[in-house]
Amino acid sequence: MSLPVAGDRPVRPPVTWRSLQLPLLSLAVLALFVIALVQTDSSPARFVGSLDDLANLFARMWPPVATEWPRYLEATWITGGMVVAATGLGFLISVPVAILAARNTTLHPVVHAVARGLVALARAIPSIVWALLLVRAIGIGPVAGVFAMTLSSFGMLGKLFADAIEEVDPKPLDALTATGASRIQVFVGGVLPQVLATWLSLSLFRLDINVRRSVILGFVGAGGIGFELQRVLGQLAYQRAFTIVAIIFVFVIALERLSAWVRSTLIDGSVESNGRARRSTTMKAVAVSVATVGFVAASLAVGITPASIGDAVSGMARVAGRMLPPDFATNWEGILSAMLETVWIALAATVMGMAIALPIALLAARNTSPGPWVSFLARAVMVLQRGVPELVLAVVFVVAVGLGPFAGILALTVGAIGFTGKLLADGLETLPEAPVVGLASVGATWSQRTAGAVLRQGMPLIVGTGVYTLDVYVRAATVLGVVGAGGIGGILNSTIQSHTYDRTLAICLIVFALIYGFERMAGWVRKRLV
Amino acid sequence: METLLPADPAQPILSVRNLIKEFDRGAVAALRDVSFDVVPGSVTVLVGRSGAGKTTLLRCINGLEKPTGGTVTVFGNDLDTLSSSELRALRRRIGFVFQGFNLVGRATALENVLSGALGRLRGPRYGVMSYGADLRKEAIQYLDRVGLADKAFQRADTLSGGQQQRVAIARMLFQKPELVLADEPVASLDPESARQVLTLFIELCHEEGLTVLCSLHQVGLATGWADRIIGLKDGRIVLDRAVSELGADEARLVYGNESTGVAG
Ligand SMILES: Nc1ncnc2c1ncn2[C@@H]1O[C@H](COP(=O)(O)OP(=O)(O)OP(=O)(O)O)[C@@H](O)[C@H]1O
Ligand SMILES: [Mg+2]
């Protein structure tokens, strides 16, 4: 074999702006990560120490005590009722507002703008902050929790319902209009059939989110199982707390599985063959009846009545009246440093969360996993982690390692296993398989195929998911302080406790600006990646 | 992997016996009782219509697919008895050229060629600079041999189809295999570059003295360089001749209609 001499050809890649992007980005993230750790007092020694703290806490929690089980059962039952009532109410409010908010069905451009504004307002405020305000406005109890989740559901569903209406195919509507049908007839005959399936699917998705939110709302007095958790922790009854966390875990996982089952039988099943489709039409009728009965029963059980709705409206109007004008001046240095702390928490947790989630996702994704059993186990770890929502984790970590941002960082880091891990695994499964097979054919090992083909091809996906996680975690970090896990949530909470709602509004506006800024930045980065 | 047998020049380099492959729990029979030997240094062309089982056969030979029945023996090693690390060691000695190139699109041409060496390297690699300078120099020479040294630092997915397949050929050669399997290596190229790339491929394999088993859709392309033709139809061998012994009828059958291959 005689090789022609390649002369003085360069053997290192030319340095271009593109080739520098990833190294520069990594360097910047690393630098910010270190700053975040320093600013939040999260030294490596503290991470090691936190393992001891956790072990200690578990020792104090073990064995679980369930002598009060009838109470817990009732609280869980109430929590379930809160979820169903809030999702149903959110759906009922979202439908009319979405019709007014959609450009193609609204009555007037002004109505459109007002409706969109209302929806945006409901979405801008996290559900736990709504819960804090409602507890102040109408007192502690599940009703406050229901309305808090109703408002957040409305913030999401109102927007997505309206978007769905705006995307309908206009041809059937024109045909109906041409026959002289009224506005309402056009809507019922033309728009509704096109959006209903999407609406129901979105509502089911919201139900999942509400399940995860509901278990913590009680912590601020808004009823249900979270209230029990807060009560026993106040009594330092850790063995009882263990029982309650276990109940939360089972509750969240059971409902997540149930909704996954409903989704696969009702929504995905309807595109099957004719026979199946007919069968699922009957099933749909049954499901709608069950949902309606469930909604009414749940609302009655948790105490939703026309009178309580009236109370909530007038109570919130009172609170809103005392919000104006917003007070930005009081304690602005404290607010500024708490805002920064919020960003540091989100950043540190995103970096560490990615570092944990990526390996788990590689083991979990069908096409990158070393084997089907490994994949099953990794997926199971993600599902189990999701059984403990991040605010519940934050409560546990605050007890274990003390108040402050460090507990928040730990909570969000662990939360990334289920959240970011699932996103990454699902994304990895969409990557083309050919490059991996190509490397397998030269005799490359699993780690070589993973680095050389999967990570190589998946880098935009990984960076994009990291940026998205940061976006979501900035949002999440703004409320960690409500349970004492650092960030702006602590001050926000204290302004509500002291009825200085003008300061509350100011903080909400600042938080909103921060979240909006990160959302825009995330969008920009992700657009540049594809 | 030390238990792998070295190739014995007196023995067939590849031996397939009563190979059966079914998919979907027996619903699809892709290969039904296929047997043949390949001697070292020979160039064998596998022809057959779409769905005849060519891809399945080749994938069974380097262990990307597990046979339902029968045995595949490569370099004297029965594939069925190999552990997964032995199978990897075996794959290292079998070059594979895919119809769809199977390059890592976001990596440069050079990095793709370098990845051919992964089988003899330890540990994961990411990026050209994770390979030593000597390897990089050598890989550039392989790129030069397929006429693409000037594209070394271009992303693979920005190259034309013909260029991509030439990078894949360079990767396969850089792997330094003893046996080369090629699955319709030029089927996704236009006729002009198909001829060029196939000629280059065969020339380079000849230079290295490699044993080749190459499936082709268009038999006409095999004229002049194949030693032997095996025709597959519905998972069975329907023709197996040295090209020199190919009867006039069979020759017409095989070469006559460029687009259909073996009519049966
Ligand atoms: N993974 C699979 N699952 C199910 N059936 C398969 C699978 N792979 C191949 N088959 C079937 O096996 C048969 C042989 O397929 P194969 O891909 O080997 O044919 P081929 O000769 O390579 O065809 P082509 O010229 O189109 O590439 C076909 O009927 C095909 O549908
Ligand atoms: Mg094929």
Coordinates of N, CA, C and O in Angstrom, one line a residue, chain B residues 40-135:
Chain B
P40 N -11.0 -15.6 0.0 CA -10.2 -14.3 0.2 C -9.9 -13.7 -1.2 O -9.5 -14.4 -2.1
G41 N -9.9 -12.4 -1.2 CA -9.5 -11.7 -2.4 C -10.5 -11.6 -3.5 O -10.2 -11.0 -4.5
S42 N -11.6 -12.3 -3.4 CA -12.6 -12.3 -4.5 C -13.5 -11.1 -4.4 O -13.7 -10.4 -3.3
V43 N -14.1 -10.8 -5.5 CA -15.1 -9.7 -5.6 C -16.5 -10.3 -6.0 O -16.6 -10.8 -7.2
T44 N -17.4 -10.3 -5.1 CA -18.7 -11.0 -5.4 C -19.8 -9.9 -5.4 O -19.8 -9.0 -4.6
V45 N -20.7 -10.0 -6.4 CA -21.8 -9.1 -6.5 C -23.1 -9.8 -6.2 O -23.3 -10.9 -6.7
L46 N -23.9 -9.2 -5.4 CA -25.1 -9.7 -5.0 C -26.2 -8.9 -5.7 O -26.3 -7.7 -5.6
V47 N -27.0 -9.6 -6.5 CA -28.1 -8.9 -7.3 C -29.4 -9.4 -6.9 O -29.6 -10.5 -6.4
G48 N -30.4 -8.6 -7.1 CA -31.8 -9.0 -6.8 C -32.7 -7.8 -6.7 O -32.2 -6.7 -6.4
R49 N -33.9 -8.0 -6.9 CA -34.9 -6.9 -6.9 C -35.1 -6.3 -5.5 O -34.7 -6.9 -4.5
S50 N -35.7 -5.2 -5.5 CA -36.1 -4.6 -4.2 C -36.9 -5.6 -3.3 O -37.8 -6.3 -3.8
G51 N -36.5 -5.8 -2.1 CA -37.2 -6.7 -1.2 C -36.7 -8.2 -1.3 O -37.1 -9.0 -0.6
A52 N -35.6 -8.4 -2.2 CA -35.1 -9.8 -2.3 C -34.4 -10.3 -1.1 O -34.3 -11.5 -0.9
G53 N -33.9 -9.3 -0.3 CA -33.2 -9.7 1.0 C -31.8 -9.4 1.0 O -31.0 -9.8 1.9
K54 N -31.3 -8.5 0.1 CA -29.9 -8.2 0.0 C -29.4 -7.5 1.3 O -28.4 -7.9 1.9
T55 N -30.1 -6.4 1.7 CA -29.7 -5.7 2.9 C -29.7 -6.6 4.1 O -28.8 -6.6 4.9
T56 N -30.8 -7.4 4.2 CA -30.9 -8.2 5.4 C -29.7 -9.2 5.5 O -29.1 -9.4 6.5
L57 N -29.3 -9.8 4.3 CA -28.2 -10.7 4.3 C -26.9 -10.0 4.7 O -26.2 -10.5 5.6
L58 N -26.6 -8.8 4.2 CA -25.4 -8.1 4.5 C -25.4 -7.8 6.0 O -24.4 -7.9 6.7
R59 N -26.6 -7.3 6.5 CA -26.6 -6.9 7.9 C -26.4 -8.2 8.8 O -25.9 -8.0 9.9
C60 N -26.9 -9.3 8.4 CA -26.7 -10.5 9.2 C -25.2 -10.9 9.2 O -24.7 -11.4 10.2
I61 N -24.5 -10.6 8.1 CA -23.0 -11.0 8.1 C -22.2 -10.1 9.1 O -21.2 -10.7 9.6
N62 N -22.5 -8.9 9.3 CA -21.7 -8.1 10.3 C -22.4 -8.0 11.6 O -22.0 -7.2 12.5
G63 N -23.5 -8.8 11.8 CA -24.1 -8.9 13.1 C -25.0 -7.7 13.5 O -25.4 -7.5 14.6
L64 N -25.3 -6.8 12.5 CA -26.3 -5.8 12.8 C -27.7 -6.3 12.9 O -28.6 -5.7 13.5
E65 N -27.9 -7.6 12.4 CA -29.1 -8.2 12.5 C -28.8 -9.6 13.0 O -27.8 -10.2 12.6
K66 N -29.7 -10.2 13.8 CA -29.5 -11.5 14.3 C -30.4 -12.5 13.5 O -31.6 -12.4 13.5
P67 N -29.7 -13.6 13.0 CA -30.5 -14.5 12.1 C -31.5 -15.3 12.9 O -31.3 -15.5 14.1
T68 N -32.6 -15.7 12.3 CA -33.5 -16.6 12.9 C -33.0 -18.1 12.9 O -33.3 -18.8 13.9
G69 N -32.3 -18.4 11.9 CA -31.7 -19.8 11.8 C -30.5 -19.8 10.9 O -30.2 -18.9 10.2
G70 N -29.7 -20.9 11.0 CA -28.5 -21.0 10.2 C -27.3 -20.4 10.8 O -27.4 -19.8 11.9
T71 N -26.2 -20.5 10.2 CA -25.0 -19.9 10.7 C -24.3 -19.0 9.8 O -24.3 -19.2 8.5
V72 N -23.6 -18.0 10.3 CA -22.7 -17.1 9.6 C -21.3 -17.3 10.2 O -21.2 -17.1 11.4
T73 N -20.3 -17.6 9.4 CA -19.0 -17.8 9.9 C -18.1 -16.8 9.2 O -18.0 -16.8 7.9
V74 N -17.4 -15.9 9.9 CA -16.5 -14.9 9.3 C -15.2 -15.1 9.9 O -15.0 -15.2 11.1
F75 N -14.2 -15.2 9.0 CA -12.8 -15.4 9.4 C -12.7 -16.7 10.4 O -11.9 -16.7 11.3
G76 N -13.6 -17.6 10.1 CA -13.6 -18.8 10.9 C -14.3 -18.7 12.3 O -14.4 -19.6 13.1
N77 N -15.0 -17.5 12.6 CA -15.7 -17.3 13.8 C -17.2 -17.4 13.6 O -17.7 -16.7 12.7
D78 N -17.8 -18.3 14.3 CA -19.3 -18.4 14.2 C -19.9 -17.2 14.9 O -19.7 -17.1 16.2
L79 N -20.6 -16.4 14.2 CA -21.2 -15.2 14.8 C -22.0 -15.4 16.0 O -22.0 -14.6 17.0
D80 N -22.8 -16.5 16.0 CA -23.7 -16.8 17.1 C -23.0 -17.0 18.4 O -23.6 -16.8 19.4
T81 N -21.8 -17.4 18.4 CA -21.1 -17.8 19.6 C -20.3 -16.6 20.2 O -19.7 -16.7 21.3
L82 N -20.3 -15.4 19.5 CA -19.5 -14.3 19.9 C -20.2 -13.5 21.0 O -21.4 -13.3 21.0
S83 N -19.4 -13.0 22.0 CA -19.9 -12.1 23.0 C -20.0 -10.7 22.3 O -19.5 -10.5 21.2
S84 N -20.6 -9.7 23.0 CA -20.8 -8.5 22.3 C -19.5 -7.8 22.0 O -19.3 -7.1 21.0
S85 N -18.5 -8.0 22.9 CA -17.2 -7.3 22.7 C -16.4 -8.0 21.6 O -15.7 -7.4 20.8
E86 N -16.6 -9.3 21.5 CA -16.0 -10.1 20.3 C -16.6 -9.7 19.0 O -16.0 -9.5 18.0
L87 N -18.0 -9.4 19.1 CA -18.7 -9.0 17.9 C -18.1 -7.7 17.4 O -17.9 -7.4 16.2
R88 N -17.9 -6.8 18.4 CA -17.3 -5.5 18.0 C -15.9 -5.6 17.4 O -15.6 -5.0 16.4
A89 N -15.1 -6.5 18.0 CA -13.8 -6.7 17.5 C -13.9 -7.3 16.0 O -13.1 -7.0 15.2
L90 N -14.9 -8.1 15.8 CA -15.1 -8.7 14.4 C -15.5 -7.6 13.5 O -15.0 -7.5 12.3
R91 N -16.4 -6.7 13.9 CA -16.9 -5.6 13.0 C -15.8 -4.7 12.6 O -15.8 -4.1 11.5
R92 N -14.8 -4.5 13.5 CA -13.7 -3.7 13.2 C -13.0 -4.3 11.9 O -12.4 -3.5 11.2
R93 N -13.0 -5.6 11.7 CA -12.4 -6.2 10.5 C -13.3 -6.3 9.3 O -12.9 -6.8 8.3
I94 N -14.5 -5.8 9.5 CA -15.5 -5.9 8.3 C -15.9 -4.4 8.0 O -16.5 -3.8 8.8
G95 N -15.5 -4.0 6.8 CA -15.9 -2.6 6.4 C -17.3 -2.7 5.9 O -17.7 -3.7 5.3
F96 N -18.1 -1.6 6.1 CA -19.5 -1.6 5.6 C -19.8 -0.3 4.9 O -19.5 0.7 5.5
V97 N -20.2 -0.4 3.7 CA -20.6 0.8 3.0 C -22.1 0.8 2.8 O -22.6 -0.2 2.3
F98 N -22.8 1.8 3.3 CA -24.2 1.9 3.3 C -24.8 2.6 2.1 O -24.1 3.5 1.6
Q99 N -26.0 2.2 1.7 CA -26.6 2.9 0.6 C -26.9 4.4 1.0 O -26.7 5.3 0.2
G100 N -27.2 4.6 2.3 CA -27.5 6.0 2.7 C -26.3 6.7 3.4 O -26.4 7.6 4.1
F101 N -25.1 6.2 3.1 CA -23.8 6.7 3.6 C -23.6 6.6 5.1 O -22.5 6.3 5.6
N102 N -24.6 6.9 5.9 CA -24.5 6.8 7.4 C -23.4 7.5 8.0 O -22.7 7.0 8.8
L103 N -23.2 8.8 7.5 CA -22.2 9.6 8.1 C -22.8 10.4 9.2 O -24.0 10.5 9.3
V104 N -22.0 11.0 10.1 CA -22.4 11.9 11.1 C -22.5 13.3 10.5 O -21.5 13.9 10.3
G105 N -23.7 13.7 10.1 CA -23.9 14.9 9.3 C -23.3 16.2 9.8 O -22.7 17.0 9.1
R106 N -23.3 16.3 11.1 CA -22.9 17.6 11.7 C -21.3 17.6 11.9 O -20.7 18.6 12.2
A107 N -20.7 16.4 11.8 CA -19.3 16.4 11.9 C -18.6 16.6 10.5 O -19.2 16.5 9.5
T108 N -17.4 17.1 10.5 CA -16.7 17.3 9.3 C -16.3 16.0 8.6 O -16.4 15.0 9.2
A109 N -15.9 16.2 7.3 CA -15.5 15.0 6.5 C -14.4 14.3 7.2 O -14.4 13.1 7.3
L110 N -13.4 15.1 7.7 CA -12.3 14.5 8.3 C -12.6 13.7 9.6 O -12.2 12.6 9.8
E111 N -13.5 14.3 10.4 CA -13.9 13.6 11.6 C -14.6 12.3 11.3 O -14.4 11.3 12.0
N112 N -15.4 12.3 10.2 CA -16.1 11.0 9.8 C -15.0 10.0 9.4 O -15.2 8.8 9.7
V113 N -14.0 10.4 8.7 CA -13.0 9.4 8.3 C -12.3 8.9 9.5 O -12.1 7.7 9.7
L114 N -12.0 9.9 10.4 CA -11.3 9.5 11.7 C -12.1 8.5 12.5 O -11.5 7.6 13.1
S115 N -13.4 8.6 12.4 CA -14.2 7.7 13.2 C -14.0 6.2 12.8 O -14.4 5.3 13.5
G116 N -13.5 6.0 11.6 CA -13.2 4.7 11.1 C -12.2 4.0 12.0 O -12.2 2.7 12.1
A117 N -11.4 4.8 12.8 CA -10.4 4.2 13.6 C -10.9 3.8 15.0 O -10.2 3.3 15.8
L118 N -12.2 4.2 15.3 CA -12.7 4.0 16.7 C -12.5 2.6 17.2 O -12.2 2.4 18.4
G119 N -12.7 1.6 16.3 CA -12.6 0.2 16.7 C -11.2 -0.1 17.3 O -11.1 -1.0 18.2
R120 N -10.2 0.6 16.9 CA -8.8 0.3 17.4 C -8.4 1.3 18.5 O -7.3 1.3 19.0
L121 N -9.3 2.3 18.8 CA -9.0 3.2 19.9 C -9.8 3.0 21.1 O -10.8 2.3 21.1
R122 N -9.3 3.5 22.2 CA -10.1 3.4 23.4 C -10.7 4.7 23.8 O -10.2 5.7 23.6
G123 N -11.9 4.6 24.3 CA -12.6 5.8 24.9 C -13.3 6.6 23.8 O -13.0 6.5 22.7
P124 N -14.3 7.4 24.3 CA -15.1 8.2 23.4 C -14.3 9.3 22.8 O -13.4 9.8 23.4
R125 N -14.7 9.8 21.6 CA -14.1 10.9 20.9 C -15.2 11.9 20.5 O -16.3 11.4 20.1
Y126 N -14.9 13.2 20.6 CA -15.8 14.2 20.1 C -15.0 15.3 19.5 O -14.2 16.0 20.1
G127 N -15.2 15.4 18.1 CA -14.5 16.5 17.4 C -13.1 16.0 16.9 O -12.5 15.1 17.5
V128 N -12.7 16.6 15.8 CA -11.4 16.3 15.2 C -10.2 16.3 16.1 O -9.4 15.4 16.1
M129 N -10.2 17.3 17.0 CA -9.0 17.5 17.9 C -8.9 16.4 19.0 O -7.9 16.3 19.7
S130 N -10.0 15.6 19.1 CA -9.9 14.5 20.1 C -9.1 13.3 19.6 O -8.9 12.3 20.3
Y131 N -8.7 13.4 18.3 CA -7.8 12.3 17.7 C -6.4 12.9 17.6 O -6.2 14.1 17.4
G132 N -5.4 12.0 17.8 CA -4.0 12.4 17.7 C -3.6 13.0 16.4 O -4.3 12.7 15.4
A133 N -2.5 13.8 16.4 CA -2.1 14.4 15.2 C -1.7 13.4 14.1 O -2.0 13.6 12.9
D134 N -1.1 12.3 14.5 CA -0.7 11.2 13.5 C -1.9 10.7 12.8 O -1.9 10.5 11.6
L135 N -2.9 10.4 13.6 CA -4.2 9.9 13.0 C -4.8 10.9 12.0 O -5.2 10.5 11.0

